[in-house]
CSV table of N, CA and C in Angstrom, one decimal:
chain,number,residue,atom,x,y,z
R,1,MET,N,117.1,-82.9,36.8
R,1,MET,CA,118.2,-82.8,37.8
R,1,MET,C,119.4,-83.6,37.3
R,2,VAL,N,120.5,-82.9,37.2
R,2,VAL,CA,121.7,-83.6,36.7
R,2,VAL,C,122.3,-84.3,38.0
R,3,MET,N,122.6,-85.5,37.8
R,3,MET,CA,123.1,-86.3,38.9
R,3,MET,C,124.0,-87.4,38.5
R,4,GLY,N,125.3,-87.2,38.8
R,4,GLY,CA,126.3,-88.2,38.5
R,4,GLY,C,126.2,-89.3,39.6
R,5,HIS,N,127.1,-90.3,39.5
R,5,HIS,CA,127.0,-91.5,40.4
R,5,HIS,C,127.1,-91.1,41.8
R,6,GLU,N,128.0,-90.2,42.2
R,6,GLU,CA,128.2,-89.9,43.6
R,6,GLU,C,127.0,-89.2,44.2
R,7,ASP,N,126.4,-88.3,43.4
R,7,ASP,CA,125.2,-87.6,43.9
R,7,ASP,C,124.0,-88.5,43.9
R,8,TYR,N,124.0,-89.4,43.0
R,8,TYR,CA,122.9,-90.4,43.0
R,8,TYR,C,122.9,-91.3,44.2
R,9,MET,N,124.1,-91.8,44.6
R,9,MET,CA,124.3,-92.6,45.8
R,9,MET,C,123.9,-91.8,47.0
R,10,LYS,N,124.3,-90.6,47.1
R,10,LYS,CA,123.9,-89.8,48.3
R,10,LYS,C,122.3,-89.7,48.3
R,11,TYR,N,121.7,-89.4,47.2
R,11,TYR,CA,120.3,-89.4,47.1
R,11,TYR,C,119.6,-90.7,47.6
R,12,LEU,N,120.1,-91.8,47.2
R,12,LEU,CA,119.6,-93.1,47.6
R,12,LEU,C,119.7,-93.3,49.1
R,13,ARG,N,120.8,-92.9,49.6
R,13,ARG,CA,121.0,-93.1,51.1
R,13,ARG,C,120.2,-92.3,51.9
R,14,HIS,N,119.7,-91.1,51.4
R,14,HIS,CA,118.9,-90.2,52.2
R,14,HIS,C,117.4,-90.2,51.9
R,15,ARG,N,116.9,-91.0,51.0
R,15,ARG,CA,115.5,-90.9,50.7
R,15,ARG,C,114.6,-91.3,51.9
R,16,ALA,N,114.7,-92.5,52.4
R,16,ALA,CA,114.0,-93.0,53.5
R,16,ALA,C,114.7,-94.2,54.0
R,17,PRO,N,115.8,-94.0,54.7
R,17,PRO,CA,116.7,-95.1,55.0
R,17,PRO,C,116.1,-96.2,55.9
R,18,ASN,N,115.0,-95.9,56.6
R,18,ASN,CA,114.5,-96.9,57.6
R,18,ASN,C,113.4,-97.8,57.0
R,19,HIS,N,113.0,-97.5,55.7
R,19,HIS,CA,112.0,-98.4,55.1
R,19,HIS,C,112.7,-99.5,54.2
R,20,PRO,N,112.3,-100.7,54.4
R,20,PRO,CA,113.0,-101.8,53.7
R,20,PRO,C,113.0,-101.6,52.2
R,21,SER,N,111.9,-101.0,51.6
R,21,SER,CA,111.9,-100.9,50.1
R,21,SER,C,112.9,-99.8,49.6
R,22,CYS,N,113.5,-99.0,50.6
R,22,CYS,CA,114.4,-98.0,50.2
R,22,CYS,C,115.9,-98.4,50.4
R,23,LYS,N,116.1,-99.6,51.0
R,23,LYS,CA,117.4,-100.1,51.2
R,23,LYS,C,118.2,-100.2,49.9
R,24,VAL,N,119.4,-99.6,49.8
R,24,VAL,CA,120.1,-99.7,48.6
R,24,VAL,C,120.7,-101.1,48.4
R,25,GLN,N,120.5,-101.6,47.2
R,25,GLN,CA,121.0,-102.9,46.8
R,25,GLN,C,121.6,-102.8,45.5
R,26,SER,N,122.5,-103.7,45.2
R,26,SER,CA,123.2,-103.7,43.9
R,26,SER,C,123.2,-105.1,43.3
R,27,ARG,N,123.2,-105.1,42.0
R,27,ARG,CA,123.3,-106.3,41.1
R,27,ARG,C,124.2,-105.9,40.0
R,28,THR,N,124.9,-106.9,39.4
R,28,THR,CA,125.8,-106.7,38.4
R,28,THR,C,125.2,-107.2,37.0
R,29,TYR,N,125.3,-106.3,36.0
R,29,TYR,CA,124.8,-106.6,34.7
R,29,TYR,C,125.9,-106.2,33.7
R,30,LYS,N,125.9,-106.8,32.5
R,30,LYS,CA,126.8,-106.4,31.4
R,30,LYS,C,126.3,-105.1,30.8
R,31,ASN,N,127.2,-104.1,30.6
R,31,ASN,CA,126.8,-102.9,30.0
R,31,ASN,C,126.9,-103.0,28.5
R,32,ALA,N,126.8,-102.0,27.7
R,32,ALA,CA,126.8,-102.0,26.3
R,32,ALA,C,128.1,-102.5,25.7
R,33,LYS,N,129.2,-102.4,26.5
R,33,LYS,CA,130.5,-102.9,26.0
R,33,LYS,C,130.8,-104.3,26.5
R,34,GLY,N,129.8,-104.9,27.2
R,34,GLY,CA,130.0,-106.2,27.7
R,34,GLY,C,130.8,-106.3,29.0
R,35,VAL,N,131.0,-105.2,29.6
R,35,VAL,CA,131.7,-105.1,30.9
R,35,VAL,C,130.8,-105.1,32.0
R,36,ASP,N,131.1,-105.9,33.1
R,36,ASP,CA,130.3,-105.9,34.3
R,36,ASP,C,130.1,-104.5,34.9
R,37,GLU,N,128.9,-104.1,35.1
R,37,GLU,CA,128.5,-102.8,35.7
R,37,GLU,C,127.6,-103.1,36.9
R,38,ILE,N,128.0,-102.5,38.0
R,38,ILE,CA,127.2,-102.6,39.2
R,38,ILE,C,126.1,-101.6,39.2
R,39,ILE,N,124.8,-102.1,39.2
R,39,ILE,CA,123.6,-101.2,39.2
R,39,ILE,C,123.1,-101.1,40.6
R,40,PHE,N,123.0,-99.9,41.1
R,40,PHE,CA,122.5,-99.6,42.5
R,40,PHE,C,121.0,-99.1,42.4
R,41,LEU,N,120.1,-99.8,43.0
R,41,LEU,CA,118.7,-99.3,43.1
R,41,LEU,C,118.1,-99.6,44.5
R,42,PRO,N,117.1,-98.9,44.8
R,42,PRO,CA,116.4,-99.2,46.0
R,42,PRO,C,115.8,-100.6,45.9
R,43,ALA,N,115.7,-101.3,47.0
R,43,ALA,CA,115.2,-102.7,47.0
R,43,ALA,C,113.8,-102.8,46.3
R,44,GLY,N,112.9,-101.8,46.5
R,44,GLY,CA,111.6,-101.8,45.9
R,44,GLY,C,111.7,-101.8,44.4
R,45,HIS,N,112.7,-101.2,43.8
R,45,HIS,CA,112.9,-101.2,42.4
R,45,HIS,C,113.3,-102.6,41.9
R,46,TRP,N,114.2,-103.2,42.7
R,46,TRP,CA,114.6,-104.6,42.4
R,46,TRP,C,113.4,-105.5,42.5
R,47,TRP,N,112.6,-105.3,43.4
R,47,TRP,CA,111.4,-106.1,43.5
R,47,TRP,C,110.5,-106.0,42.3
R,48,TYR,N,110.4,-104.7,41.8
R,48,TYR,CA,109.7,-104.5,40.6
R,48,TYR,C,110.4,-105.1,39.4
R,49,VAL,N,111.7,-105.1,39.3
R,49,VAL,CA,112.4,-105.8,38.2
R,49,VAL,C,112.1,-107.2,38.2
R,50,ASP,N,112.2,-107.8,39.4
R,50,ASP,CA,111.9,-109.3,39.5
R,50,ASP,C,110.4,-109.6,39.1
R,51,TRP,N,109.5,-108.8,39.5
R,51,TRP,CA,108.1,-109.0,39.1
R,51,TRP,C,107.9,-108.9,37.6
R,52,LEU,N,108.5,-107.8,37.0
R,52,LEU,CA,108.5,-107.7,35.5
R,52,LEU,C,109.0,-108.9,34.8
R,53,GLU,N,110.2,-109.3,35.3
R,53,GLU,CA,110.8,-110.5,34.6
R,53,GLU,C,110.0,-111.8,34.8
R,54,THR,N,109.5,-111.9,36.0
R,54,THR,CA,108.7,-113.1,36.3
R,54,THR,C,107.4,-113.2,35.4
R,55,HIS,N,106.9,-112.0,35.0
R,55,HIS,CA,105.7,-111.9,34.2
R,55,HIS,C,106.0,-111.7,32.7
R,56,ASP,N,107.3,-111.9,32.4
R,56,ASP,CA,107.8,-111.8,31.0
R,56,ASP,C,107.5,-110.4,30.4
R,57,GLU,N,107.5,-109.4,31.2
R,57,GLU,CA,107.3,-108.1,30.7
R,57,GLU,C,108.6,-107.4,30.2
R,58,ILE,N,109.7,-107.7,30.7
R,58,ILE,CA,111.0,-107.2,30.3
R,58,ILE,C,112.1,-108.2,30.5
R,59,ASP,N,113.2,-107.9,29.8
R,59,ASP,CA,114.5,-108.5,30.1
R,59,ASP,C,115.4,-107.4,30.6
R,60,PHE,N,115.6,-107.3,31.9
R,60,PHE,CA,116.3,-106.2,32.5
R,60,PHE,C,117.7,-106.0,31.9
R,61,ALA,N,118.3,-107.1,31.6
R,61,ALA,CA,119.7,-107.0,31.0
R,61,ALA,C,119.6,-106.2,29.7
R,62,GLU,N,118.6,-106.4,28.9
R,62,GLU,CA,118.4,-105.6,27.7
R,62,GLU,C,118.2,-104.1,28.1
R,63,TRP,N,117.4,-103.8,29.1
R,63,TRP,CA,117.2,-102.4,29.5
R,63,TRP,C,118.6,-101.8,29.9
R,64,VAL,N,119.4,-102.5,30.6
R,64,VAL,CA,120.7,-102.0,31.0
R,64,VAL,C,121.5,-101.6,29.8
R,65,VAL,N,121.6,-102.5,28.8
R,65,VAL,CA,122.3,-102.1,27.6
R,65,VAL,C,121.7,-101.0,26.9
R,66,HIS,N,120.4,-101.0,26.7
R,66,HIS,CA,119.7,-99.9,26.0
R,66,HIS,C,120.0,-98.5,26.7
R,67,CYS,N,119.8,-98.5,28.0
R,67,CYS,CA,120.1,-97.2,28.8
R,67,CYS,C,121.5,-96.8,28.7
R,68,ASP,N,122.4,-97.8,28.7
R,68,ASP,CA,123.9,-97.5,28.5
R,68,ASP,C,124.1,-96.8,27.2
R,69,LEU,N,123.4,-97.3,26.1
R,69,LEU,CA,123.6,-96.8,24.8
R,69,LEU,C,122.9,-95.5,24.6
R,70,ASN,N,122.0,-95.1,25.5
R,70,ASN,CA,121.1,-93.9,25.3
R,70,ASN,C,121.2,-93.1,26.6
R,71,PRO,N,122.3,-92.6,26.9
R,71,PRO,CA,122.5,-91.8,28.2
R,71,PRO,C,121.6,-90.5,28.1
R,72,PHE,N,121.4,-90.0,29.3
R,72,PHE,CA,120.6,-88.7,29.5
R,72,PHE,C,121.5,-87.8,30.3
R,73,GLU,N,121.8,-86.7,29.8
R,73,GLU,CA,122.6,-85.6,30.5
R,73,GLU,C,123.8,-86.3,31.2
R,74,ASP,N,123.9,-85.9,32.5
R,74,ASP,CA,125.0,-86.5,33.3
R,74,ASP,C,124.5,-87.6,34.2
R,75,TRP,N,123.3,-88.2,33.9
R,75,TRP,CA,122.8,-89.2,34.8
R,75,TRP,C,123.7,-90.5,34.7
R,76,CYS,N,124.0,-91.1,35.8
R,76,CYS,CA,124.7,-92.4,35.8
R,76,CYS,C,123.7,-93.4,35.4
R,77,LEU,N,124.2,-94.6,35.0
R,77,LEU,CA,123.4,-95.7,34.5
R,77,LEU,C,122.3,-96.1,35.5
R,78,SER,N,122.7,-96.2,36.8
R,78,SER,CA,121.8,-96.6,37.8
R,78,SER,C,120.7,-95.6,38.0
R,79,HIS,N,121.0,-94.3,37.9
R,79,HIS,CA,119.9,-93.3,38.1
R,79,HIS,C,119.0,-93.4,36.9
R,80,LEU,N,119.5,-93.6,35.7
R,80,LEU,CA,118.6,-93.7,34.5
R,80,LEU,C,117.7,-94.9,34.6
R,81,LEU,N,118.2,-96.0,35.0
R,81,LEU,CA,117.4,-97.2,35.2
R,81,LEU,C,116.4,-97.0,36.3
R,82,HIS,N,116.8,-96.4,37.4
R,82,HIS,CA,115.9,-96.0,38.5
R,82,HIS,C,114.7,-95.2,38.0
R,83,TYR,N,115.0,-94.2,37.2
R,83,TYR,CA,113.9,-93.4,36.6
R,83,TYR,C,113.0,-94.2,35.7
R,84,TRP,N,113.5,-95.0,34.8
R,84,TRP,CA,112.7,-95.7,33.8
R,84,TRP,C,111.8,-96.8,34.5
R,85,LEU,N,112.4,-97.4,35.5
R,85,LEU,CA,111.5,-98.4,36.3
R,85,LEU,C,110.4,-97.7,37.0
R,86,TRP,N,110.6,-96.5,37.6
R,86,TRP,CA,109.6,-95.8,38.2
R,86,TRP,C,108.5,-95.3,37.2
R,87,TYR,N,109.0,-94.8,36.1
R,87,TYR,CA,108.1,-94.3,35.0
R,87,TYR,C,107.3,-95.5,34.5
R,88,ASP,N,107.9,-96.6,34.3
R,88,ASP,CA,107.2,-97.8,33.8
R,88,ASP,C,106.1,-98.2,34.7
R,89,GLU,N,106.4,-98.2,36.0
R,89,GLU,CA,105.3,-98.6,36.9
R,89,GLU,C,104.2,-97.6,37.0
R,90,CYS,N,104.6,-96.3,36.9
R,90,CYS,CA,103.5,-95.3,36.9
R,90,CYS,C,102.6,-95.4,35.7
R,91,GLU,N,103.2,-95.6,34.5
R,91,GLU,CA,102.5,-95.8,33.3
R,91,GLU,C,101.6,-97.0,33.4
R,92,ARG,N,102.1,-98.1,33.9
R,92,ARG,CA,101.3,-99.3,34.0
R,92,ARG,C,100.1,-99.1,34.9
R,93,PHE,N,100.3,-98.4,36.1
R,93,PHE,CA,99.3,-98.1,37.0
R,93,PHE,C,98.2,-97.2,36.4
R,94,ARG,N,98.7,-96.2,35.7
R,94,ARG,CA,97.8,-95.2,35.0
R,94,ARG,C,96.9,-95.9,34.0
R,95,LYS,N,97.5,-96.8,33.3
R,95,LYS,CA,96.7,-97.5,32.2
R,95,LYS,C,95.9,-98.7,32.7
R,96,GLY,N,95.9,-99.0,34.0
R,96,GLY,CA,95.2,-100.1,34.6
R,96,GLY,C,95.8,-101.4,34.3
R,97,LEU,N,97.0,-101.5,33.9
R,97,LEU,CA,97.7,-102.7,33.6
R,97,LEU,C,98.2,-103.4,35.0
R,98,PRO,N,98.4,-104.6,35.0
R,98,PRO,CA,98.9,-105.3,36.2
R,98,PRO,C,100.2,-104.7,36.7
R,99,THR,N,100.3,-104.5,38.0
R,99,THR,CA,101.5,-104.1,38.7
R,99,THR,C,101.6,-105.0,40.0
R,100,PRO,N,102.8,-105.0,40.6
R,100,PRO,CA,102.9,-105.9,41.7
R,100,PRO,C,102.2,-105.4,43.0
R,101,ASN,N,101.7,-104.1,43.0
R,101,ASN,CA,101.0,-103.6,44.1
R,101,ASN,C,99.7,-103.0,43.7
R,102,PRO,N,98.7,-103.0,44.6
R,102,PRO,CA,97.4,-102.4,44.3
R,102,PRO,C,97.4,-100.9,44.5
R,103,TYR,N,98.5,-100.3,44.8
R,103,TYR,CA,98.6,-98.9,45.0
R,103,TYR,C,99.6,-98.3,44.1
R,104,PRO,N,99.6,-97.0,43.8
R,104,PRO,CA,100.5,-96.4,42.9
R,104,PRO,C,101.9,-96.3,43.5
R,105,PRO,N,103.0,-96.2,42.7
R,105,PRO,CA,104.3,-96.0,43.2
R,105,PRO,C,104.4,-94.6,43.9
R,106,MET,N,105.4,-94.5,44.8
R,106,MET,CA,105.6,-93.2,45.4
R,106,MET,C,105.9,-92.1,44.4
R,107,GLY,N,105.3,-91.0,44.5
R,107,GLY,CA,105.5,-89.9,43.6
R,107,GLY,C,104.5,-89.9,42.4
R,108,TYR,N,103.7,-91.0,42.3
R,108,TYR,CA,102.8,-91.1,41.2
R,108,TYR,C,101.8,-90.0,41.1
R,109,GLU,N,101.1,-89.6,42.2
R,109,GLU,CA,100.0,-88.7,42.1
R,109,GLU,C,100.5,-87.3,41.6
R,110,GLY,N,101.6,-86.8,42.0
R,110,GLY,CA,102.0,-85.5,41.5
R,110,GLY,C,102.4,-85.6,40.0
R,111,TRP,N,103.0,-86.7,39.6
R,111,TRP,CA,103.4,-87.0,38.2
R,111,TRP,C,102.2,-87.1,37.4
R,112,ALA,N,101.2,-87.9,37.8
R,112,ALA,CA,100.0,-88.1,37.0
R,112,ALA,C,99.2,-86.8,36.8
R,113,ASP,N,99.1,-86.0,37.9
R,113,ASP,CA,98.5,-84.7,37.8
R,113,ASP,C,99.1,-83.8,36.8
R,114,GLU,N,100.5,-83.7,36.9
R,114,GLU,CA,101.2,-82.8,36.1
R,114,GLU,C,101.2,-83.2,34.6
R,115,TYR,N,101.4,-84.5,34.4
R,115,TYR,CA,101.6,-84.9,33.0
R,115,TYR,C,100.4,-85.5,32.3
R,116,HIS,N,99.4,-85.9,33.1
R,116,HIS,CA,98.3,-86.5,32.5
R,116,HIS,C,96.9,-86.0,33.0
R,117,GLY,N,97.0,-85.0,33.8
R,117,GLY,CA,95.8,-84.3,34.2
R,117,GLY,C,94.9,-85.0,35.2
R,118,LYS,N,95.4,-86.2,35.7
R,118,LYS,CA,94.6,-86.9,36.7
R,118,LYS,C,95.5,-87.8,37.4
R,119,ALA,N,95.1,-88.3,38.6
R,119,ALA,CA,95.9,-89.1,39.4
R,119,ALA,C,95.4,-90.6,39.5
R,120,GLY,N,94.5,-90.9,38.7
R,120,GLY,CA,94.0,-92.3,38.8
R,120,GLY,C,93.2,-92.8,37.6
């Protein structure tokens, strides 16, 4: 799905606006050019970022720069980071690695069935 910043923001606002994990939040990080860039993600994704950084799994600031240097189609930087965080949590859950939750991320089961032939 090709999604620029405006479409991505509309998508975020309409996913499940009444659930706390879906509330849109922003944080500022330096992009590949060293310029402040506002990253918009659902609260649940920020919770995952915080969990990963607390457990020394990633340096999210490095992810921001990496994704900025490696764009995908017309995806805005926030959308690309949103996708990679979701994918990372799905992969961790699939491999039995620690995750912040004892249940898979939303959308995992269809993804696991389609790409890995199993959901658990």
